[in-house]
Coordinates of C-alpha atoms in Angstrom, one line a residue:
P17 CA 13.9 17.4 15.0
K18 CA 11.8 18.7 17.8
M19 CA 9.3 16.5 19.7
C20 CA 5.7 16.6 18.9
K21 CA 2.6 15.1 20.6
F22 CA 1.5 12.0 19.0
W23 CA -2.1 10.4 19.3
A24 CA -3.6 7.1 18.5
V25 CA -7.3 6.3 18.2
F26 CA -9.6 3.3 18.6
L27 CA -13.0 4.4 17.4
L28 CA -16.5 2.7 16.9
C29 CA -18.8 5.0 15.2
G30 CA -21.1 2.5 13.4
L31 CA -20.9 0.0 10.8
L32 CA -18.6 0.2 7.9
T33 CA -20.4 0.3 4.7
S34 CA -18.8 -1.7 1.6
S35 CA -17.4 1.5 0.0
Q36 CA -15.3 2.3 3.0
G37 CA -12.9 -0.3 2.8
F38 CA -11.8 -3.8 1.2
V39 CA -13.0 -7.1 2.0
G40 CA -11.4 -8.5 5.0
S41 CA -9.9 -5.2 6.1
A42 CA -10.2 -3.0 9.0
S43 CA -10.1 0.8 8.9
V44 CA -7.3 2.8 10.2
S45 CA -6.9 6.8 9.8
A46 CA -4.1 9.3 10.5
R47 CA -3.6 13.0 10.3
V48 CA -0.2 14.5 10.0
D49 CA 0.6 18.0 10.6
K50 CA 2.9 20.0 8.6
D51 CA 5.6 20.5 11.4
V52 CA 5.7 16.7 11.5
L53 CA 6.5 16.3 7.8
E54 CA 8.9 19.2 8.0
N55 CA 10.8 17.5 10.8
A56 CA 10.7 14.0 9.1
I57 CA 12.3 15.4 5.9
T58 CA 14.9 17.4 7.7
G59 CA 15.7 14.4 9.8
S60 CA 16.0 12.0 6.6
L61 CA 18.2 14.7 4.8
T62 CA 20.5 14.9 7.9
N63 CA 20.9 11.2 8.5
G64 CA 21.0 9.9 4.9
N65 CA 22.7 13.1 3.3
P66 CA 21.1 12.4 -0.2
L67 CA 22.2 15.8 -1.4
E68 CA 25.8 14.5 -1.9
G69 CA 24.7 12.8 -5.0
L70 CA 23.9 16.2 -6.6
L71 CA 27.5 17.3 -6.3
G72 CA 28.6 15.1 -9.1
G73 CA 26.0 16.7 -11.5
L74 CA 27.1 20.2 -10.4
L75 CA 30.7 19.5 -10.9
G76 CA 30.1 17.7 -14.3
G77 CA 30.4 19.1 -17.8
S78 CA 26.9 20.1 -17.8
G79 CA 27.2 21.7 -14.2
L80 CA 29.9 24.0 -13.1
G81 CA 32.0 23.0 -16.2
G82 CA 29.2 24.8 -18.1
L83 CA 28.5 27.3 -15.5
L84 CA 31.9 28.5 -15.1
G85 CA 33.3 27.6 -18.5
S86 CA 33.8 29.3 -21.9
D87 CA 30.0 29.0 -22.7
G88 CA 28.8 29.9 -19.0
L89 CA 29.7 32.6 -16.5
V90 CA 33.2 33.1 -17.7
G91 CA 32.1 33.3 -21.4
G92 CA 29.1 35.5 -20.8
L93 CA 30.6 37.8 -18.2
L94 CA 34.2 38.0 -19.3
G95 CA 34.2 36.5 -22.9
D96 CA 34.1 37.9 -26.3
N97 CA 31.0 40.3 -25.6
G98 CA 32.0 40.6 -21.8
L99 CA 33.8 43.2 -19.7
A100 CA 37.3 42.4 -20.9
D101 CA 36.8 41.0 -24.3
G102 CA 39.2 38.2 -25.5
L103 CA 41.9 38.7 -22.9
L104 CA 39.7 37.4 -20.2
G105 CA 37.4 35.2 -22.3
G106 CA 37.0 31.4 -22.5
D107 CA 40.6 31.1 -23.8
G108 CA 41.9 33.8 -21.7
L109 CA 43.1 34.3 -18.1
V110 CA 39.7 33.8 -16.5
G111 CA 38.8 31.0 -18.8
G112 CA 41.9 29.2 -17.5
I113 CA 41.3 29.9 -13.9
L114 CA 37.4 29.3 -13.8
G115 CA 37.0 26.9 -16.6
N116 CA 36.9 23.1 -16.9
N117 CA 40.5 22.9 -16.2
G118 CA 40.8 25.7 -13.7
L119 CA 40.4 26.0 -9.9
V120 CA 36.9 25.1 -9.3
G121 CA 37.2 22.0 -7.2
I122 CA 34.6 21.9 -4.5
V123 CA 31.0 22.5 -4.2
N124 CA 29.0 22.3 -0.9
I125 CA 25.2 22.6 -0.6
T126 CA 24.2 23.5 2.9
L127 CA 21.4 21.5 4.6
P128 CA 18.3 23.2 3.3
K129 CA 15.7 25.0 5.5
I130 CA 12.4 23.5 4.5
N131 CA 8.9 25.2 5.0
L132 CA 5.7 23.6 3.7
R133 CA 2.5 25.1 2.8
F134 CA -0.3 22.6 2.4
L135 CA -2.5 23.4 -0.7
P136 CA -6.1 21.9 0.1
G137 CA -7.1 19.4 -2.3
I138 CA -4.0 19.5 -4.4
G139 CA -0.7 18.9 -2.4
L140 CA 1.7 21.1 -1.1
Q141 CA 4.2 24.0 -1.7
L142 CA 7.9 23.5 -0.7
N143 CA 9.9 26.8 0.1
I144 CA 13.6 25.7 0.2
Y145 CA 16.4 28.0 1.5
T146 CA 19.9 26.7 0.9
Q147 CA 23.3 28.1 0.2
L148 CA 25.8 27.1 -2.6
L149 CA 29.6 27.5 -1.7
I150 CA 31.9 27.2 -4.5
D151 CA 35.6 27.0 -3.5
G152 CA 38.6 27.0 -5.9
N153 CA 41.7 25.0 -5.1
G154 CA 43.6 24.9 -8.5
A155 CA 47.0 26.0 -9.4
V156 CA 46.4 29.6 -8.9
G157 CA 45.5 28.9 -5.1
G158 CA 42.4 29.1 -3.2
L159 CA 41.3 32.5 -4.6
L160 CA 38.0 31.7 -5.8
Q161 CA 35.1 31.5 -3.2
L162 CA 31.7 32.2 -3.8
Q163 CA 28.7 31.9 -1.5
V164 CA 25.4 32.1 -3.2
E165 CA 22.1 32.3 -1.3
A166 CA 19.0 30.5 -3.1
N167 CA 15.4 30.3 -2.4
I168 CA 13.6 27.5 -4.2
T169 CA 9.9 27.4 -4.5
A170 CA 8.1 24.2 -5.9
R171 CA 4.6 23.3 -6.3
A172 CA 4.0 19.4 -6.0
R173 CA 0.8 17.4 -6.6
L174 CA -0.1 14.3 -4.4
V175 CA -1.1 11.5 -6.7
Q176 CA -1.4 7.8 -6.8
D177 CA 0.4 5.7 -9.3
K178 CA -0.9 2.6 -11.1
S179 CA 0.1 0.5 -8.1
G180 CA -1.6 2.6 -5.7
A181 CA 1.5 4.1 -4.2
L182 CA 1.3 7.6 -3.1
K183 CA 3.7 10.1 -4.5
L184 CA 4.3 13.8 -4.7
V185 CA 5.1 15.1 -8.3
V186 CA 6.6 18.6 -9.2
E187 CA 4.3 20.9 -11.2
D188 CA 6.7 23.8 -11.2
C189 CA 9.9 25.0 -9.7
K190 CA 11.4 28.6 -9.5
T191 CA 14.6 29.7 -8.0
L192 CA 15.4 33.2 -6.7
L193 CA 18.8 34.2 -5.7
G194 CA 19.6 36.1 -2.7
G195 CA 23.0 37.7 -1.6
I196 CA 26.3 36.6 -3.4
N197 CA 29.2 36.8 -1.0
I198 CA 32.2 37.9 -3.1
P199 CA 35.3 38.3 -1.3
A200 CA 37.3 41.5 -2.4
H201 CA 40.4 39.6 -3.7
L202 CA 38.3 37.8 -6.2
C203 CA 38.2 41.1 -8.1
H204 CA 41.8 40.9 -8.3
V205 CA 41.7 37.6 -10.1
L206 CA 38.9 38.5 -12.4
F207 CA 40.3 42.0 -13.0
P208 CA 44.3 41.8 -12.5
I209 CA 46.0 44.8 -11.4
F210 CA 47.3 45.7 -14.9
L211 CA 43.6 46.1 -16.0
L212 CA 42.4 49.4 -14.6
P213 CA 40.0 50.5 -13.6
R214 CA 38.8 47.4 -11.9
P215 CA 34.9 47.4 -11.3
K216 CA 33.6 47.7 -7.9
V217 CA 32.3 44.6 -6.1
P218 CA 28.6 45.6 -6.1
L219 CA 29.0 45.7 -10.1
V220 CA 30.6 42.2 -10.1
E221 CA 27.9 40.9 -7.8
K222 CA 25.3 42.3 -9.9
T223 CA 26.7 41.0 -13.1
L224 CA 27.3 37.5 -11.4
K225 CA 23.8 37.4 -10.1
S226 CA 22.4 38.2 -13.6
V227 CA 24.3 35.3 -15.2
L228 CA 23.8 32.9 -12.1
G229 CA 20.1 33.7 -12.3
N230 CA 20.0 32.3 -15.8
V231 CA 22.0 29.0 -15.1
L232 CA 21.4 28.0 -11.4
P233 CA 17.8 27.1 -11.6
R234 CA 18.4 24.2 -13.9
L235 CA 21.1 23.1 -11.4
L236 CA 19.2 23.7 -8.1
C237 CA 15.7 22.3 -9.1
P238 CA 17.1 18.9 -8.6
V239 CA 17.4 19.6 -5.0
V240 CA 13.5 19.6 -5.1
D241 CA 13.6 16.2 -6.8
T242 CA 15.8 14.8 -4.1
I243 CA 13.6 16.2 -1.2
L244 CA 10.4 15.0 -2.9
G245 CA 12.2 11.5 -3.2
V246 CA 12.6 11.5 0.7
M247 CA 9.1 12.5 1.1
N248 CA 7.9 9.8 -1.3
S249 CA 10.1 7.3 0.5
L250 CA 8.4 8.3 3.9
L251 CA 5.0 8.1 2.3
G252 CA 5.7 4.7 0.7
S253 CA 6.9 3.2 4.1
M254 CA 3.2 3.4 5.6
T255 CA 2.2 0.7 3.2
S256 CA 4.5 -2.3 3.9
V257 CA 3.9 -5.8 5.1
L258 CA 4.6 -6.2 9.0
P259 CA 5.2 -9.6 10.6
L260 CA 2.8 -10.7 13.5
G261 CA 4.9 -13.5 14.8
A262 CA 3.7 -16.9 14.3
L263 CA 0.1 -15.8 13.6
G264 CA 0.8 -14.4 10.3
D265 CA 1.2 -10.7 8.9
L266 CA -0.6 -7.6 8.4
Q267 CA -0.4 -4.9 5.8
F268 CA -1.5 -1.2 5.7
T269 CA -2.8 -0.1 2.4
L270 CA -4.3 3.3 1.2
S271 CA -8.0 3.2 0.7
S272 CA -8.2 6.6 -1.2
L273 CA -6.2 9.5 -2.0
P274 CA -5.3 11.4 0.9
I275 CA -7.3 14.5 2.1
V276 CA -5.2 17.8 2.1
S277 CA -6.2 20.7 4.3
D278 CA -4.7 23.9 5.0
K279 CA -2.9 22.4 8.1
S280 CA -2.6 18.7 7.8
I281 CA -2.8 15.7 5.4
Q282 CA -5.4 12.9 6.3
L283 CA -4.5 9.5 5.3
D284 CA -7.3 6.7 5.4
L285 CA -5.8 3.1 5.5
N286 CA -6.9 -0.4 5.4
L287 CA -5.4 -3.1 7.6
L288 CA -5.2 -6.4 5.8
L289 CA -4.6 -9.4 8.0
R290 CA -3.4 -12.7 6.8
D291 CA -2.6 -16.0 8.7
A292 CA 0.5 -18.0 8.5
E293 CA -0.9 -19.7 5.2
G294 CA -1.6 -16.4 3.6
N295 CA -5.4 -16.6 4.0
V296 CA -7.1 -13.2 4.8
V297 CA -8.7 -13.0 8.2
E298 CA -12.2 -11.4 8.1
P299 CA -12.9 -9.0 10.8
V300 CA -15.9 -9.9 13.1
Q301 CA -19.2 -8.5 11.7
G302 CA -20.3 -5.9 13.8
Q303 CA -16.7 -4.9 14.9
L304 CA -16.0 -3.3 11.5
S305 CA -16.3 0.7 12.2
P306 CA -15.0 3.7 10.3
V307 CA -12.7 5.9 12.0
T308 CA -13.3 9.5 12.6
L309 CA -10.3 11.6 14.1
L310 CA -11.1 13.9 17.0
P311 CA -10.3 17.6 16.6
A312 CA -6.3 17.8 16.7
A313 CA -5.1 18.7 20.2
G314 CA -1.8 20.2 18.9
N315 CA 0.8 19.6 16.4
G316 CA 1.6 15.9 15.8
V317 CA 0.3 12.8 14.4
Q318 CA -3.0 11.4 15.1
L319 CA -3.4 7.7 14.5
G320 CA -7.0 6.0 14.5
L321 CA -7.5 2.2 14.7
S322 CA -11.0 0.8 14.6
Q323 CA -12.1 -1.9 17.1
G324 CA -11.9 -4.3 14.2
V325 CA -8.2 -4.1 14.2
L326 CA -7.9 -5.5 17.6
G327 CA -10.8 -7.8 17.1
A328 CA -9.2 -9.3 14.0
V329 CA -6.0 -10.1 15.7
L330 CA -7.8 -11.7 18.7
G331 CA -9.8 -13.7 16.3
L332 CA -6.6 -14.9 14.4
A333 CA -5.0 -16.0 17.8
Q334 CA -8.2 -17.8 18.6
R335 CA -8.4 -19.7 15.3
Q336 CA -4.9 -21.0 16.0
G337 CA -5.8 -22.1 19.4
A338 CA -3.9 -19.6 21.3
F339 CA -6.6 -19.0 23.8
N340 CA -7.4 -22.7 24.6
L341 CA -5.6 -24.0 27.7
D342 CA -5.5 -27.0 30.2
I343 CA -5.0 -25.7 33.8
S344 CA -3.5 -28.2 36.3
S345 CA -2.8 -27.5 40.0
S346 CA 0.9 -26.8 39.3
A347 CA -0.3 -23.6 37.3
V348 CA -1.9 -21.9 40.2
P349 CA -0.4 -20.9 43.5
N350 CA -0.9 -22.6 46.8
S351 CA -3.4 -20.1 48.0
I352 CA -5.8 -21.2 45.3
S353 CA -7.1 -24.9 45.8
L354 CA -7.4 -26.8 42.7
S355 CA -9.0 -30.1 44.1
T356 CA -12.3 -31.4 44.9
S357 CA -12.0 -30.2 48.6
A358 CA -12.4 -26.6 47.2
L359 CA -15.9 -27.8 45.8
L360 CA -16.9 -29.5 49.1
S361 CA -18.1 -26.2 50.6
V362 CA -20.3 -25.6 47.7
F363 CA -21.1 -29.3 46.8
P364 CA -20.8 -31.6 49.9
Q365 CA -22.5 -34.2 47.8
L366 CA -19.3 -34.8 46.2
A367 CA -17.9 -36.5 49.3
A368 CA -20.3 -39.4 48.7
V369 CA -19.4 -39.9 45.1
L370 CA -15.6 -39.2 45.0
P371 CA -13.3 -40.7 47.5
G372 CA -11.0 -38.2 49.5
S373 CA -9.7 -35.2 48.0
L374 CA -8.7 -35.4 44.4
P375 CA -6.8 -33.1 42.1
L376 CA -8.9 -31.0 39.8
A377 CA -8.0 -29.7 36.2
L378 CA -9.8 -27.0 34.1
R379 CA -10.0 -27.4 30.3
V380 CA -10.9 -23.9 28.9
R381 CA -11.9 -23.8 25.2
L382 CA -13.0 -20.8 23.3
S383 CA -16.3 -21.3 21.4
G384 CA -16.4 -18.2 19.4
T385 CA -14.4 -15.4 18.3
P386 CA -13.6 -12.8 21.2
E387 CA -15.7 -9.6 21.1
V388 CA -14.2 -6.4 21.5
A389 CA -16.0 -3.5 22.9
L390 CA -15.1 0.2 23.1
Q391 CA -17.5 1.8 25.3
D392 CA -17.8 4.1 28.4
G393 CA -14.3 5.1 28.3
R394 CA -12.9 1.5 28.5
A395 CA -11.6 -1.2 26.1
T396 CA -12.9 -4.7 26.9
A397 CA -13.0 -8.1 25.3
T398 CA -15.6 -11.0 25.9
F399 CA -14.3 -14.5 25.5
R400 CA -17.1 -17.0 25.4
A401 CA -15.7 -20.3 26.5
T402 CA -16.6 -23.8 27.6
V403 CA -14.9 -24.7 31.0
D404 CA -14.7 -28.3 31.9
V405 CA -14.0 -29.1 35.3
L406 CA -12.3 -32.5 35.7
A407 CA -11.3 -34.7 38.6
H408 CA -8.1 -37.1 38.4
R409 CA -8.6 -40.4 40.2
P410 CA -5.5 -42.4 40.5
G411 CA -5.7 -45.1 37.9
F412 CA -8.5 -43.7 36.0
P413 CA -8.7 -41.3 33.1
L414 CA -9.8 -37.6 33.8
Q415 CA -13.5 -37.6 34.7
T416 CA -15.6 -34.5 33.7
L417 CA -17.5 -33.4 36.9
F418 CA -19.4 -30.7 35.0
T419 CA -19.1 -28.1 32.2
L420 CA -19.8 -24.3 32.4
D421 CA -20.6 -22.2 29.4
S422 CA -18.8 -19.1 30.4
D423 CA -18.6 -15.5 29.4
I424 CA -15.1 -14.3 30.4
D425 CA -14.9 -10.5 30.5
L426 CA -11.5 -8.7 30.3
N427 CA -10.4 -5.2 30.7
I428 CA -7.8 -4.2 28.0
T429 CA -5.0 -1.9 28.9
P430 CA -3.3 -0.6 25.7
S431 CA 0.3 0.7 25.5
V432 CA 2.7 1.4 22.7
S433 CA 6.4 0.3 22.7
S434 CA 8.8 -0.7 20.0
G435 CA 6.4 0.7 17.2
K436 CA 3.8 -1.8 18.4
L437 CA 0.3 -1.6 20.1
R438 CA 0.7 -3.8 23.2
T439 CA -2.3 -5.1 25.1
S440 CA -2.5 -6.2 28.7
L441 CA -5.7 -8.0 29.6
A442 CA -7.1 -8.7 33.1
I443 CA -10.2 -10.4 34.2
E444 CA -13.1 -8.3 35.3
S445 CA -15.7 -11.0 35.7
V446 CA -16.8 -14.4 34.8
H447 CA -20.4 -15.5 34.1
P448 CA -20.9 -19.0 34.2
T449 CA -23.9 -21.3 33.2
P450 CA -24.1 -24.9 33.5
S451 CA -24.4 -26.9 30.2
L452 CA -23.4 -30.6 31.0
F453 CA -23.1 -33.0 33.8
S454 CA -21.4 -36.2 33.9
S455 CA -23.4 -39.3 34.2
G456 CA -23.5 -40.9 37.5
I457 CA -22.8 -37.8 39.5
D458 CA -25.3 -35.5 38.0
S459 CA -28.1 -36.3 40.4
C460 CA -25.9 -35.5 43.4
L461 CA -25.0 -32.1 41.9
L462 CA -28.5 -31.0 40.8
P463 CA -29.5 -28.3 41.3
L464 CA -26.0 -26.8 40.5
Q465 CA -25.6 -23.3 42.1
V466 CA -23.0 -21.9 39.6
S467 CA -23.3 -18.5 41.2
R468 CA -21.5 -20.0 44.1
L469 CA -18.5 -21.0 41.8
E470 CA -18.0 -17.6 40.2
G471 CA -15.3 -16.6 42.6
W472 CA -13.3 -19.8 42.5
V473 CA -13.5 -20.1 38.5
K474 CA -12.4 -16.3 38.4
D475 CA -9.6 -16.8 40.8
V476 CA -8.3 -19.9 38.9
L477 CA -8.5 -18.1 35.5
A478 CA -6.9 -14.9 36.7
A479 CA -4.0 -16.9 38.1
A480 CA -3.4 -19.4 35.2
Y481 CA -5.5 -18.3 32.3
V482 CA -4.8 -14.8 31.8
P483 CA -0.9 -14.9 31.9
A484 CA -1.3 -17.5 29.1
I485 CA -3.3 -15.3 26.9
N486 CA -1.0 -12.2 27.6
S487 CA 1.7 -14.3 26.4
A488 CA 0.0 -15.2 23.2
M489 CA -0.6 -11.5 22.5
S490 CA 3.0 -10.5 23.5
M491 CA 4.0 -9.9 19.8
G492 CA 1.9 -6.8 19.7
I493 CA 0.1 -5.2 16.7
P494 CA 2.5 -3.3 14.5
L495 CA 1.6 0.4 13.9
P496 CA 2.0 1.9 10.5
N497 CA 5.1 4.0 10.0
I498 CA 3.6 7.5 9.9
L499 CA 6.5 9.6 8.4
N500 CA 9.1 8.0 10.9
A501 CA 6.9 9.5 13.8
S502 CA 8.0 7.6 17.1
F503 CA 5.2 6.5 19.4
E504 CA 7.7 5.0 21.7
N505 CA 6.4 4.8 25.3
G506 CA 3.3 6.9 24.4
Q507 CA 0.7 7.0 27.0
V508 CA -2.7 5.7 25.9
D509 CA -5.8 7.5 27.1
V510 CA -9.4 6.5 26.4
A511 CA -12.2 9.0 25.9
D512 CA -15.7 8.8 24.7
V513 CA -17.1 10.2 21.5
R514 CA -20.5 9.2 20.8
R515 CA -19.7 5.8 22.2
T516 CA -16.2 5.6 21.0
L517 CA -12.8 5.1 22.5
F518 CA -10.1 7.5 22.0
P519 CA -6.8 6.4 23.3
A520 CA -4.2 9.2 22.9
L521 CA -0.4 8.5 22.3

């Protein structure tokens, strides 16, 4: 199938009302153009070859046995009331050649060419072109070979069953036969040389077409059922449960019946996130937002993810302590000093309280759920944390020198690989404020000029904390399977639409 351009979207368009989603869910939206659907169907038919299963039915007693036997083509064309009366009837020459015990042995259905037309508000219309090749390999020899062109038109309605599964249901099916390729030697089989005059090939074709036109529709319309089965399987794959590593899992579910326009199908989904114990994780209030897709930028798939999706995953990781970290001097490079000497230039009073240069440690604990913001063409997250600065005196337990309440602002760089949304976080700024001083040394530290510590705290967190939180998020966020569309290595761009972000894959 030809490659298409694919899109993914983060959007923040206001608060999500209760009618727009389920409790504990974040909204996701997708738009699928008909070219993508056609390519997905053709690809599935090519790889899985589900049409092979139809051949047994076509060759069975109610299939070609009926088509070419005494009650079918042979009986109608060449039987008691046919061109050759009893001689060529069901019990005659042709009945023996073409009937149930005759030379019909192989039937091939060529890979159909499929064109779709979307029916707004209803479903779609399938136009299927295929060829049916009938070969004979019986006792008379490989004399029978018919190639029949067929155009199948079917109308399918998009519905949801009681379980909420999305499927297409056939409402009608019509078959129009095209040309029938009849080798000239076939007339010698149907009308032996001792029967003169033999009818010309056009007459045989006309008669065959008439009889086949009465029989083939009931044999070829199952092709539509097979193709719809492929389509329904693709539609159903969007609502599976996907693992989220040790954190839990997530599930995409349909929130409403898809909206069918003349060029595309829009699918509104909810993302339900569960922790490892199966408990539903609620998105942060204020981060819930409906998704409004931008105008299509070309054929392909657009995928919209509200900021609540990323916020809920970050929140789940925070609940499980993934963003809490103890940082020692071994976790930072030599270029960054993690000792009391690094503080002496800012707080020379420490020299009077603490002997010599002592190793320091930072203890980072998140005090709330990370907040995701999509604004000004950027994706950011704010971690509200307490940062304890501790000194390690030999023979004594760690001593807290002071504690900072810090807003850690991080830039999020999204990307896609292996069917997952990946996030790379980098510190933009740290805004510490003092909250607690250790008794005994607080008098020598007051007043605490925390602004002089911002650069040092930022360097330590960038060197040791950011790699740890990126590792915690390395599992990525699985994307829904939108009709087997590959988002592999797609570039994610960000654009503003009414204070929204629009990453494009």
